[in-house]
Coordinates of C-alpha atoms in Angstrom, one line a residue:
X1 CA -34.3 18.6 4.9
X2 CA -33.5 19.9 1.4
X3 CA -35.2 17.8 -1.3
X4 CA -31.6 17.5 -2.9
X5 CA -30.1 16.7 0.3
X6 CA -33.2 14.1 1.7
X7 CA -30.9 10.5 0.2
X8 CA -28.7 11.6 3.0
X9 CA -31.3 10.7 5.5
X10 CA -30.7 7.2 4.6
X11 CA -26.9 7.1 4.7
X12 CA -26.5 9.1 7.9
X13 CA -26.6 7.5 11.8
X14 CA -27.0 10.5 13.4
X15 CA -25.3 10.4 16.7
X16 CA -25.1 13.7 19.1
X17 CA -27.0 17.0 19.7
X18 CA -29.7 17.5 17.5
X19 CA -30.8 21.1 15.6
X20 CA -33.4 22.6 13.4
X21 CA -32.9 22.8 9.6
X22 CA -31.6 26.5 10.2
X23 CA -29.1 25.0 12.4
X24 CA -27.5 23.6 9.8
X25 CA -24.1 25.5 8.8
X26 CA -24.0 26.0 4.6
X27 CA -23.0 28.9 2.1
X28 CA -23.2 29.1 -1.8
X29 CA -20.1 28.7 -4.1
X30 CA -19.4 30.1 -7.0
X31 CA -16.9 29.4 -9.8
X32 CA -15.2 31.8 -12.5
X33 CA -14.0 31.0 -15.6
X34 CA -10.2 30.4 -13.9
X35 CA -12.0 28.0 -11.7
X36 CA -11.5 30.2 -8.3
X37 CA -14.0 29.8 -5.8
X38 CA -16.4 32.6 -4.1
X39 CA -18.1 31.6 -1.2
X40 CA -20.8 33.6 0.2
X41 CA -24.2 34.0 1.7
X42 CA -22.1 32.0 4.8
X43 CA -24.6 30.9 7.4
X44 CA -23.1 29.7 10.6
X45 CA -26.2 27.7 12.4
X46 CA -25.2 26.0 15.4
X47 CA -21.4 25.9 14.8
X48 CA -20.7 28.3 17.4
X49 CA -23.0 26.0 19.7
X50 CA -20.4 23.7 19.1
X51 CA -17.6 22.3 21.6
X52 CA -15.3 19.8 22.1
X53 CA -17.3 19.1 25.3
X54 CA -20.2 17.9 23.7
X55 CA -18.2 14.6 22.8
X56 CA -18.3 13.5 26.5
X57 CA -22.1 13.0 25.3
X58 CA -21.6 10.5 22.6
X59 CA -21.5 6.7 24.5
X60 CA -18.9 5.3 21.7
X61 CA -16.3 7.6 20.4
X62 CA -14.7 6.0 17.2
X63 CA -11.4 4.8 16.0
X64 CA -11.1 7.5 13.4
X65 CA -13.5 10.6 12.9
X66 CA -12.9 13.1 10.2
X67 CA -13.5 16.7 11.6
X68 CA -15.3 19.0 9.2
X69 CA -13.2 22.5 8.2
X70 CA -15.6 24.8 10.6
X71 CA -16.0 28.4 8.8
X72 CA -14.2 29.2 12.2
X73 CA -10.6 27.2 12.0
X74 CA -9.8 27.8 15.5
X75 CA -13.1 25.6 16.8
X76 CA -11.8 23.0 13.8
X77 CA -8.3 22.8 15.7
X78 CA -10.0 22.6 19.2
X79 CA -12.0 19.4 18.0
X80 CA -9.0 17.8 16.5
X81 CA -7.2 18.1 19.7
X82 CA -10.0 16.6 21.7
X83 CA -10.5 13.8 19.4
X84 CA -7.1 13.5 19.5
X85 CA -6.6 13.3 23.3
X86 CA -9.9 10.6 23.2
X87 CA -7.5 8.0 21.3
X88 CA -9.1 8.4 17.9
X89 CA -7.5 8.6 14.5
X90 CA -8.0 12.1 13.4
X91 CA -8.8 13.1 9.9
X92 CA -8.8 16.8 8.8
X93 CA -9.6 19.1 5.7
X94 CA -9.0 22.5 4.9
X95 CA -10.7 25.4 2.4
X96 CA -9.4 28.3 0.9
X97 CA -10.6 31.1 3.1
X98 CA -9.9 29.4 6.1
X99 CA -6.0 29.1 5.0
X100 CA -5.6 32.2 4.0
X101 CA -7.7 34.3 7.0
X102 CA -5.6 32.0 10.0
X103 CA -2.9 30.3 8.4
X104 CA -1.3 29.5 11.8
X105 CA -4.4 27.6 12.9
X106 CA -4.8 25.8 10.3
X107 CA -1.3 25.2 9.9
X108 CA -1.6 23.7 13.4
X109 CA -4.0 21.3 12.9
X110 CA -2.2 19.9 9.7
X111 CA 0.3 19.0 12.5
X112 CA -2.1 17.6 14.6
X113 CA -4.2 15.2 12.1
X114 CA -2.9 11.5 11.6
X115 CA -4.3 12.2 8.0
X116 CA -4.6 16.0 6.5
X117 CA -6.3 16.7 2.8
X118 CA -5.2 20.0 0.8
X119 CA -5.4 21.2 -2.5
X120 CA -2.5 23.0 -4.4
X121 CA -3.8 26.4 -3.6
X122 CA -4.4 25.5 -0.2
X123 CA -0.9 23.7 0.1
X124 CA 0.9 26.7 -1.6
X125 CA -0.4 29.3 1.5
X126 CA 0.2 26.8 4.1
X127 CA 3.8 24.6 2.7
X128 CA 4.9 26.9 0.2
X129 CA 3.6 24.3 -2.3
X130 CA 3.2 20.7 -2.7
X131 CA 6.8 20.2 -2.5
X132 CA 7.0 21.4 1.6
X133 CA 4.0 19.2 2.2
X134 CA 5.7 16.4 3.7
X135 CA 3.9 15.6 7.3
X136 CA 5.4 13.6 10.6
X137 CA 6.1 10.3 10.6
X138 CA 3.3 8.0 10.7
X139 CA 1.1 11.0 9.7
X140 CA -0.7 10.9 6.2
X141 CA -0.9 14.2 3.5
X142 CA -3.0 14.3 0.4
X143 CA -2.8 17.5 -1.9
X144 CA -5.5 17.2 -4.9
X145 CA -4.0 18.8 -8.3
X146 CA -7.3 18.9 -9.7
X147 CA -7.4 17.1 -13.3
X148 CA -3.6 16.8 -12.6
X149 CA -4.3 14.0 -9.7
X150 CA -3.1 14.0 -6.3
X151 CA 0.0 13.8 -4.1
X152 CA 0.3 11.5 -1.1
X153 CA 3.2 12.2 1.6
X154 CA 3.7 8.7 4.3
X155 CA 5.2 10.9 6.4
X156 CA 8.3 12.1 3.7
X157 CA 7.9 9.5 1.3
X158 CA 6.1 11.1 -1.8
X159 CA 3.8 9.4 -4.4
X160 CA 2.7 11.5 -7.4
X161 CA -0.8 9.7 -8.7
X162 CA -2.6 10.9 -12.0
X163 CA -5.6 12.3 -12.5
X164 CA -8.8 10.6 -14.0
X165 CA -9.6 12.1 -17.3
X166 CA -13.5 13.7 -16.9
X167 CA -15.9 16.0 -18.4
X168 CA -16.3 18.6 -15.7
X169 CA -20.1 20.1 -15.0
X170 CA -19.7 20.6 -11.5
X171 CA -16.5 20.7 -9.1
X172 CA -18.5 21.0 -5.9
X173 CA -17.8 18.2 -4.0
X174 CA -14.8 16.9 -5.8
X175 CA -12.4 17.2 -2.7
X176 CA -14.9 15.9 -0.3
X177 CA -15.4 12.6 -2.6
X178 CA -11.4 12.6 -2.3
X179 CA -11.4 13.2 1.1
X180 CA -14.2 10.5 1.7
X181 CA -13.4 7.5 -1.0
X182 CA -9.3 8.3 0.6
X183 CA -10.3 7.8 3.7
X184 CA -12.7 4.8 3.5
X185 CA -10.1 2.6 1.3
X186 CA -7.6 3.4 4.2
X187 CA -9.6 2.4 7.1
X188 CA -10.9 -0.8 4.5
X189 CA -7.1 -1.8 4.3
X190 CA -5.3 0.2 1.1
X191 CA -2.4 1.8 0.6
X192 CA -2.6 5.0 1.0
X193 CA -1.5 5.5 -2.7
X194 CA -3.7 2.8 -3.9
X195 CA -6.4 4.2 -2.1
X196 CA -5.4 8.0 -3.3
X197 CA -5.7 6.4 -7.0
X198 CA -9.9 5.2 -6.3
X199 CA -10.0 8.5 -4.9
X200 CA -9.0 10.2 -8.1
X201 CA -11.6 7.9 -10.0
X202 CA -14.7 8.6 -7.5
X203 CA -13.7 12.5 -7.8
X204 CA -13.7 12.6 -11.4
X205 CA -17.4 10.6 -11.2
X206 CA -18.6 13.7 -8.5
X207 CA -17.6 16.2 -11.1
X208 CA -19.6 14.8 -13.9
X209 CA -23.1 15.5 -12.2
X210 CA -24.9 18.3 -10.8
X211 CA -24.4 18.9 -7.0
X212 CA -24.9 15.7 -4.7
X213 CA -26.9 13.3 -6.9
X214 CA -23.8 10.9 -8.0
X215 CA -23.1 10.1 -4.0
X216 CA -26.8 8.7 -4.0
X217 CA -25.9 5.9 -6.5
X218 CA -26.0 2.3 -5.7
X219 CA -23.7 0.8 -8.0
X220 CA -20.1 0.1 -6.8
X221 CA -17.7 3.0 -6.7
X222 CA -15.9 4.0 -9.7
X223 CA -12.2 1.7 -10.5
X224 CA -8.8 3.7 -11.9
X225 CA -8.5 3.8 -14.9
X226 CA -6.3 0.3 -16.1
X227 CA -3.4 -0.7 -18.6
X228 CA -5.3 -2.5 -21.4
X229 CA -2.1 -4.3 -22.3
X230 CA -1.8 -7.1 -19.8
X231 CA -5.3 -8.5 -18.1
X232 CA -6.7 -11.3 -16.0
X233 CA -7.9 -14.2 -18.2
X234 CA -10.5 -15.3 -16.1
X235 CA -11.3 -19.0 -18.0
X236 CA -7.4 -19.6 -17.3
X237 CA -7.6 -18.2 -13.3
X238 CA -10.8 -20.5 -13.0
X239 CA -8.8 -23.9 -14.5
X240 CA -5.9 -23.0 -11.9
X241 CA -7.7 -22.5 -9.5
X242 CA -10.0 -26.0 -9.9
X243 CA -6.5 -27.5 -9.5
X244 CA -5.1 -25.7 -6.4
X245 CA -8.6 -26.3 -4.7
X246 CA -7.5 -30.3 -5.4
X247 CA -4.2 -30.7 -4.2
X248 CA -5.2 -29.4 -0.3
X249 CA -2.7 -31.3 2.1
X250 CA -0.4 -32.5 -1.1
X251 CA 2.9 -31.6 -1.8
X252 CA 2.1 -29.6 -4.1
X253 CA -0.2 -27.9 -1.4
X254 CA 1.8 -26.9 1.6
X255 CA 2.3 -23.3 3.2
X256 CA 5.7 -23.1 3.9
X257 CA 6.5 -22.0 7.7
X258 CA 9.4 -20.3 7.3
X259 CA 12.2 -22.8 9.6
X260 CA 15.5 -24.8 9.1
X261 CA 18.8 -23.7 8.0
X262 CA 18.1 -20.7 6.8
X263 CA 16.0 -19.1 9.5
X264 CA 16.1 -18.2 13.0
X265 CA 15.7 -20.9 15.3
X266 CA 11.9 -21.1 16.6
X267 CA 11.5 -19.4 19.7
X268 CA 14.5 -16.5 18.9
X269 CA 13.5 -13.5 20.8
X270 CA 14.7 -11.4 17.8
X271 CA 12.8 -13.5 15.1
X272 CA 10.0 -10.9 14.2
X273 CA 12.8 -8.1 14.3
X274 CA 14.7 -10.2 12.2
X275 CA 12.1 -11.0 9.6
X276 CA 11.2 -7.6 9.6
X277 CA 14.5 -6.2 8.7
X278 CA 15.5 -9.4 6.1
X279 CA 12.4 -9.3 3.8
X280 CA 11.9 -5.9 2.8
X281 CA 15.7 -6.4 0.8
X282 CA 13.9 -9.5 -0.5
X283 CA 13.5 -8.3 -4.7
X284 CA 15.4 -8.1 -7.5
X285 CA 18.3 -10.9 -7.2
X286 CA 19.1 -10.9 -11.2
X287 CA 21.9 -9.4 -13.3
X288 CA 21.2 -7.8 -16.8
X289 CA 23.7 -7.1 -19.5
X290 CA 23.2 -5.0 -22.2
X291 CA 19.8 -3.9 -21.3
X292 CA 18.7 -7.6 -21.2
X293 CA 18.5 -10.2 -18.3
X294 CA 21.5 -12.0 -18.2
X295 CA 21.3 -14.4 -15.1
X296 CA 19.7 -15.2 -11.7
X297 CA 21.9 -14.0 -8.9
X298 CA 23.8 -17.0 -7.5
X299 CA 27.0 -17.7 -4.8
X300 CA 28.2 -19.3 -2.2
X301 CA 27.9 -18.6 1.7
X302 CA 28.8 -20.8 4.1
X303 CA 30.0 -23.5 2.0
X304 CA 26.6 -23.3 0.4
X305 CA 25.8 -22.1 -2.9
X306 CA 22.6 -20.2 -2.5
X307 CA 20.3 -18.6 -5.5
X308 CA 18.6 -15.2 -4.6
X309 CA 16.3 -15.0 -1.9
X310 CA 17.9 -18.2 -0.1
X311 CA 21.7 -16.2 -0.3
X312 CA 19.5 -13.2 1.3
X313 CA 18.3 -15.1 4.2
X314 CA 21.9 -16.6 4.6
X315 CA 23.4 -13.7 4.2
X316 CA 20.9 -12.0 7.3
X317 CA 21.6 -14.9 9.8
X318 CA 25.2 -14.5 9.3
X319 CA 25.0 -10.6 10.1
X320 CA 23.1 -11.3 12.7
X321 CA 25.2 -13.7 14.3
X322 CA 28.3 -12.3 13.8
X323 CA 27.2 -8.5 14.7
X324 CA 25.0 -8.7 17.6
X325 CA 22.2 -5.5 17.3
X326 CA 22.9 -5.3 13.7
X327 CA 19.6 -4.7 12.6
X328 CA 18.2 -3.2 15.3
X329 CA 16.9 0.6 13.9
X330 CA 19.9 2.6 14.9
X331 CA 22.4 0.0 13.4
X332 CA 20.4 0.0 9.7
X333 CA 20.0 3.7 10.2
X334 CA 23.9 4.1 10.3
X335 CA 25.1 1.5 7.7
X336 CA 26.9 2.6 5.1
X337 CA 27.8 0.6 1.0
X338 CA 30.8 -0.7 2.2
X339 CA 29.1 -1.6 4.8
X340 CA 26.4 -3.3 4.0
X341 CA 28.6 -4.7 1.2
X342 CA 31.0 -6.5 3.7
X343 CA 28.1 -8.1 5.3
X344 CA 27.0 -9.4 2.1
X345 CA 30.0 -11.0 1.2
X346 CA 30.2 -14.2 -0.2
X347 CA 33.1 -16.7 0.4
X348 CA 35.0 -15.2 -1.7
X349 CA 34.9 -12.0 -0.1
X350 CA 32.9 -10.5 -3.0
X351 CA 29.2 -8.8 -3.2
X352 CA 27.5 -10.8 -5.0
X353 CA 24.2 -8.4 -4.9
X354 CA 23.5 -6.6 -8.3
X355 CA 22.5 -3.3 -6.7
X356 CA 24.0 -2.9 -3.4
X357 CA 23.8 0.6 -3.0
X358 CA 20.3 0.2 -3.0
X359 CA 19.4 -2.7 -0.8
X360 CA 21.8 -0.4 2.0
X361 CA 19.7 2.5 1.1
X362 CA 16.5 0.5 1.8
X363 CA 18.5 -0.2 5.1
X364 CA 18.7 2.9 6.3
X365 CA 15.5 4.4 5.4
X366 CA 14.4 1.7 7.0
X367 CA 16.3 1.9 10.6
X368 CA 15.6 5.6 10.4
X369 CA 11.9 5.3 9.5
X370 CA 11.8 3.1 12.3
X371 CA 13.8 5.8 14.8
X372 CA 11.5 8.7 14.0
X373 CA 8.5 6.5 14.5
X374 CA 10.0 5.8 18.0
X375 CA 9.7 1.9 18.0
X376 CA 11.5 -1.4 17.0
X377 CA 10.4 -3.5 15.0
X378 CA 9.7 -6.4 17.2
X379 CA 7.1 -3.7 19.1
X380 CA 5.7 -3.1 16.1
X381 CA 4.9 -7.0 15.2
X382 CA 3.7 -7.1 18.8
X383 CA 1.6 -3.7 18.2
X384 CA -0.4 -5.2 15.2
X385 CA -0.9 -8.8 17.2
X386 CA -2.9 -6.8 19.8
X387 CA -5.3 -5.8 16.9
X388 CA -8.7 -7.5 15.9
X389 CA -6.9 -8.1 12.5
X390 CA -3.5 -8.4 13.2
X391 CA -2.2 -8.9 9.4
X392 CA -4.4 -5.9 8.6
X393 CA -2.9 -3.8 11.3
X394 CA 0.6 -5.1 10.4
X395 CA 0.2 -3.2 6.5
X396 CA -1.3 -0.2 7.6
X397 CA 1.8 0.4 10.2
X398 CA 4.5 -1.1 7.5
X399 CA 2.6 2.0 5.2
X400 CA 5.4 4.0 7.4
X401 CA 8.1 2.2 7.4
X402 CA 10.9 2.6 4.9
X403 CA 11.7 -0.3 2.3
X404 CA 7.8 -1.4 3.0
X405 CA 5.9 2.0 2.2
X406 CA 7.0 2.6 -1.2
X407 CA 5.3 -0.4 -2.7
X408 CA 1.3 0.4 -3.0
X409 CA 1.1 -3.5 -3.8
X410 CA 2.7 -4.2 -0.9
X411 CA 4.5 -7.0 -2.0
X412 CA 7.0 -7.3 1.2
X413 CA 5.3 -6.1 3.5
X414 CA 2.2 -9.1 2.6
X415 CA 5.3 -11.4 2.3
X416 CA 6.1 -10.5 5.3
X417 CA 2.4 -10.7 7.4
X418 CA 2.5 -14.4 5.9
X419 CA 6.1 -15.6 6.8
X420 CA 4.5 -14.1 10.7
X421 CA 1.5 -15.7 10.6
X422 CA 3.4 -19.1 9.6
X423 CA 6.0 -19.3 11.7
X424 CA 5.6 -21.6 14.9
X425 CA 5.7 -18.9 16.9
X426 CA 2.2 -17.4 15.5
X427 CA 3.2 -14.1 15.7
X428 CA 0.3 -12.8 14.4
X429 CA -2.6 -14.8 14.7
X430 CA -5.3 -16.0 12.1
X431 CA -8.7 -13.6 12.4
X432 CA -11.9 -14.0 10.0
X433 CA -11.5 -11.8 7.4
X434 CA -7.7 -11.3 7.9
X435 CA -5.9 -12.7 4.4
X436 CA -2.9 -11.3 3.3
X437 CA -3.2 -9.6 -0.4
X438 CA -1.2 -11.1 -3.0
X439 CA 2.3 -11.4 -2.9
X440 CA 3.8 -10.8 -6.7
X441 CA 7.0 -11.1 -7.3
X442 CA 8.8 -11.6 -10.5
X443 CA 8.5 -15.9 -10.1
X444 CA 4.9 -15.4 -9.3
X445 CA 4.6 -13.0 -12.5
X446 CA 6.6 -15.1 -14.5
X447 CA 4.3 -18.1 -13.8
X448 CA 1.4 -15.8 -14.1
X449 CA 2.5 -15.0 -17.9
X450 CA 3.2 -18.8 -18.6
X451 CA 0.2 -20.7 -17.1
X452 CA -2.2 -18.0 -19.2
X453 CA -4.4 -16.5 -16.2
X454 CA -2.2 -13.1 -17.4
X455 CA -2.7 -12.2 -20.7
X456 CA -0.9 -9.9 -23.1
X457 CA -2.9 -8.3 -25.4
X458 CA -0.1 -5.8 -26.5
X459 CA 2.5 -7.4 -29.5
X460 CA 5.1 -4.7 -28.7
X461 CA 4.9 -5.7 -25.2
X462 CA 4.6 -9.5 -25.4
X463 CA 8.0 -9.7 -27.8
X464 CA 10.2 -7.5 -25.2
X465 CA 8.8 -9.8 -22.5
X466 CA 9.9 -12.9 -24.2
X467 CA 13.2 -10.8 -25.5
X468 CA 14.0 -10.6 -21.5
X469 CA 14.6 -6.7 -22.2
X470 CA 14.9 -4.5 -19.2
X471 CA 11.5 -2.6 -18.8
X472 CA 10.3 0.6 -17.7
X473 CA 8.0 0.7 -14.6
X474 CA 4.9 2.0 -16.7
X475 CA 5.6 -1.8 -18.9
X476 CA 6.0 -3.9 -15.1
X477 CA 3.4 -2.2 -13.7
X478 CA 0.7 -2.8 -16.7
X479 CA 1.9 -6.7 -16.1
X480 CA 2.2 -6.8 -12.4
X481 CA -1.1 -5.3 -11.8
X482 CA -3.1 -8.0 -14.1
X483 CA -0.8 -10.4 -11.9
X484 CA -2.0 -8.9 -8.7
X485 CA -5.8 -9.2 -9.9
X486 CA -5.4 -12.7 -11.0
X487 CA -3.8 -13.8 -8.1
X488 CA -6.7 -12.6 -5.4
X489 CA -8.9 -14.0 -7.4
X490 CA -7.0 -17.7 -7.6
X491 CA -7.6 -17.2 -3.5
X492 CA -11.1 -16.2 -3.3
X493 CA -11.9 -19.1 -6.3
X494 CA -10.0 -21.6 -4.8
X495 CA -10.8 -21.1 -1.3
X496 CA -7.3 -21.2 0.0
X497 CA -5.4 -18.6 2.5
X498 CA -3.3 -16.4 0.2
X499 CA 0.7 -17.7 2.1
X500 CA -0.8 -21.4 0.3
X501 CA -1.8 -20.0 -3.2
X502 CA 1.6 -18.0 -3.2
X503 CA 3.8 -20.8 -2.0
X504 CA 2.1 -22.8 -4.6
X505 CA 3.2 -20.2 -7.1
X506 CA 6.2 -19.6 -5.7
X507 CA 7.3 -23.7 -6.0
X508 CA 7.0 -23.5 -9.8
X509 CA 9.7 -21.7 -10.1
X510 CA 11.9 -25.2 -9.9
X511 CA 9.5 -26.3 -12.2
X512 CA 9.6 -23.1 -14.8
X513 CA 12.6 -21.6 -14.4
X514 CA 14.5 -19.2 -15.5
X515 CA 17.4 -20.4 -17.0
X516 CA 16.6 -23.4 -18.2
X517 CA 13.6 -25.3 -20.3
X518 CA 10.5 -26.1 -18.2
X519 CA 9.9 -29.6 -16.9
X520 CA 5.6 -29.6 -17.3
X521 CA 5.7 -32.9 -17.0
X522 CA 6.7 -32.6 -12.9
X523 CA 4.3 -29.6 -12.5
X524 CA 1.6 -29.8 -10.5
X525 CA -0.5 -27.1 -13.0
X526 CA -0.5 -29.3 -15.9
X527 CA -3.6 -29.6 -17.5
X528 CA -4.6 -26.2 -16.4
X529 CA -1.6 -24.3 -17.9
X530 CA -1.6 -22.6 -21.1
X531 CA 2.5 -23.4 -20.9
X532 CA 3.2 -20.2 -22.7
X533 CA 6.7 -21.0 -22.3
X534 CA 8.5 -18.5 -24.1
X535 CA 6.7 -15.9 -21.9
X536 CA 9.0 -14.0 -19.3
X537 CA 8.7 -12.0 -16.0
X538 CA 8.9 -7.9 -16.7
X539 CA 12.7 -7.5 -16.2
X540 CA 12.7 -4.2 -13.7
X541 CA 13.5 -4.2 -10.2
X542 CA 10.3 -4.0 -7.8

């Protein structure tokens, strides 16, 4: 083995037919000025030695295997399709002569991978450009924009990610480290966007050293680059989370499991597909006037006034009741505003919703998300209870589904995992290692800002937040993120399940509301709040 290439040796668990040192396929690269690559002095090896047959040799074929870009495309397409017909998650790349000398082949296995990596050249010969990229549903597309970043396609829902400023020596590798850091965050449990973004970091990283040496490094891979202006304040998440670890079994302590009025009743057949439909409308139940929040959604159903979330799951169990099949796919699929508007009425026979034509957009994409994926989604619950890590398996299919995917936080979708793992029913049951990530909404933000484990270190930012002006997403994201950060780490401190720590700061909302002045005294934080009062949640709809 190469010197260069001998760290390998220690990384690699050889599995399969062995060769000699001159078996091994390789070329050089070169670069011009324009950054276009020449490859040549191409040395084949073994590769045409190589068949799809020789897999019946290996004892344990994997859940997912990535399937080099051959220097013949046709033998790359062959062993997608085996691995493919074997049950295993197929992952794919591309290069630039490959493209262009058999664009149809190559073309075909884009089709075939569950995830397929591109550049912008690439995707230009084989898409027309990043814009025609879009993939099948429940497939995965990444197209690197070198220094620009990187687009992700779930299926034909597209995420533009930045790049990661760097100091380029050496670009070898750079799409490989995508390909690789992309691919490992997915399998670990990201979003594909979220896992796109320490993608972008480890790539710029690779192109700051000469040839392999900065994949031989032991510290932890690189993290994206962060929004300085909000931050975890770690003394503050370490007080809180002293506290929650006391109040275990308390009423101040209690995961919630999701039954009574407002719910299906326990052992529904359609629960899970009910669930599943409800929560992913479950955000942004305020009203702003004059590009300020104004008040808290709030009306009456059934005789019952209901605030927000509580008018939503009202609201559903009406629909439901009164419109059997309702939410089944090919009912949200075909809703229309009016609608969806109708069956949001309140007793008055008005839509009390301050975006409607939204949460029936989210319907649809939804019921036809769940259409082209060919299932419902009380198979799909089902699907991810089968798994080792049924909560796990329940995000990674959600990543496809519309009204869940768009969110690389995930904050319904991990809303949603708890409220199934909760209920009586267990619909998906608890595994080691199996935690839900945090849940942030803008009550769990908002009591993130007040109790101090979010700090904002930006003036401009901190005065509109306590103005209650509307935001822009870059502003709700710097705050949300921090949020997000300090919440996991309230879990792992305290040593409570994620659906406890967010009920816990879901509750305070009673406590420190919006509306009104905070009541500290009743709060089960006091004593380990910074009771920055006049602090408020980023006004934007998530």
């Amino acid at each position: 083995m190469p010197p260069e290439l001998a760290p390998a040796l220690d990384r690699i668990r050889w599995v399969g037919p062995k060769v000699g040192i001159d078996g091994l396929p390789r070329f050089e690269i070169a670069y011009d000025e324009a950054g276009q690559v020449t490859f040549f002095r191409e040395h084949l090896g073994a590769e045409p030695d190589m068949t799809p047959a020789l897999l019946d040799t290996v004892e344990d074929i994997p859940e997912a295997a990535y399937c080099v870009p051959f220097l013949d495309a046709r033998l790359q397409h062959a062993f997608v399709r085996a691995l493919a017909e074997r049950g295993c998650l197929t992952i794919a790349g591309t290069y630039g002569k490959a493209v262009r000398d058999d664009t149809p082949t190559v073309l075909a296995t884009a089709a075939l991978a569950d995830l397929f990596f591109c550049n912008a050249d690439e995707a230009g010969v084989l898409f027309g450009g990043v814009d025609g990229a879009a993939t099948r549903p429940g497939a995965l597309r990444f197209v690197t924009l070198g220094p620009a970043g990187a687009t992700v396609f779930q299926g034909d829902h597209r995420t533009d990610l930045p790049g990661v400023p760097a100091n380029a020596l050496d670009p070898t590798g750079a799409g490989d480290t995508f390909c690789g850091t992309t691919v490992a965050r997915v399998l670990a449990g990201d979003h594909p966007a979220e896992a796109t973004r320490r993608a972008t970091a480890a790539a710029a990283q690779m192109v700051e050293h000469l040839g392999p040496s900065a994949l031989w490094a032991t510290a932890p891979a690189p993290e994206p680059p962060t929004d300085g202006r909000a931050r975890p304040d770690d003394d503050a998440v370490d007080r809180l989370a002293r506290r929650i670890s006391t109040l275990a079994g308390t009423g101040g302590l209690r995961s919630f499991d999701f039954t009574g009025d407002l719910f299906p009743r326990v052992g529904d057949p359609h629960a899970a597909g009910w669930f599943t439909a409800a929560t992913l409308q479950q955000f942004g139940f305020w009203h702003e006037r004059d590009g300020r929040y104004d008040h808290p959604m709030i009306a009456t159903i059934g005789g019952h006034q209901r605030k927000g979330s509580d008018y939503l799951w009202a609201h559903y169990l009406r629909w439901a009741a009164t419109e059997p099949g309702s939410l089944d796919p090919a009912h949200q699929a075909a809703v229309t505003d009016a609608g969806w508007s109708a069956a949001a009425a309140d007793d008055g026979g008005g839509d009390p919703y301050p975006a409607s034509g939204t949460y029936a957009a989210l319907a649809r994409d939804y019921g036809r998300s769940l259409h082209a994926l060919g299932t419902t989604a009380d198979e799909l619950v089902a699907a991810a209870a089968a798994q080792d890590r049924p909560l796990h398996a329940l995000l990674r299919l959600l990543d496809h589904v519309g009204g869940y995917r768009e969110d690389p936080l995930r904050k319904k979708a991990a809303l949603l995992g708890v409220i199934l793992r909760q209920r009586p029913e267990g619909f998906l049951p608890p595994a080691e290692g199996d935690d839900a990530p945090p849940i942030v909404d803008y009550h769990v933000q908002r009591t993130s800002l007040r109790t101090g484990i979010v700090t904002v270190e930006d003036d401009d930012l901190r005065r509109r937040l306590a103005a209650r002006v509307v935001l822009p997403a870059a502003d709700e994201a710097a705050v949300r993120r921090a949020a997000w950060t300090a919440v996991a780490a309230l879990a792992e401190r305290s040593g409570r399940d994620m659906g406890t720590v967010d009920w816990f700061l879901f509750q305070m909302r009673h406590r420190c509301p919006e509306m009104t002045e905070p009541r500290c005294a009743e709060c089960p934080a006091l004593g380990a709040c910074h009771q920055r009062t006049g602090l408020f949640q980023p006004v934007h709809r998530t």
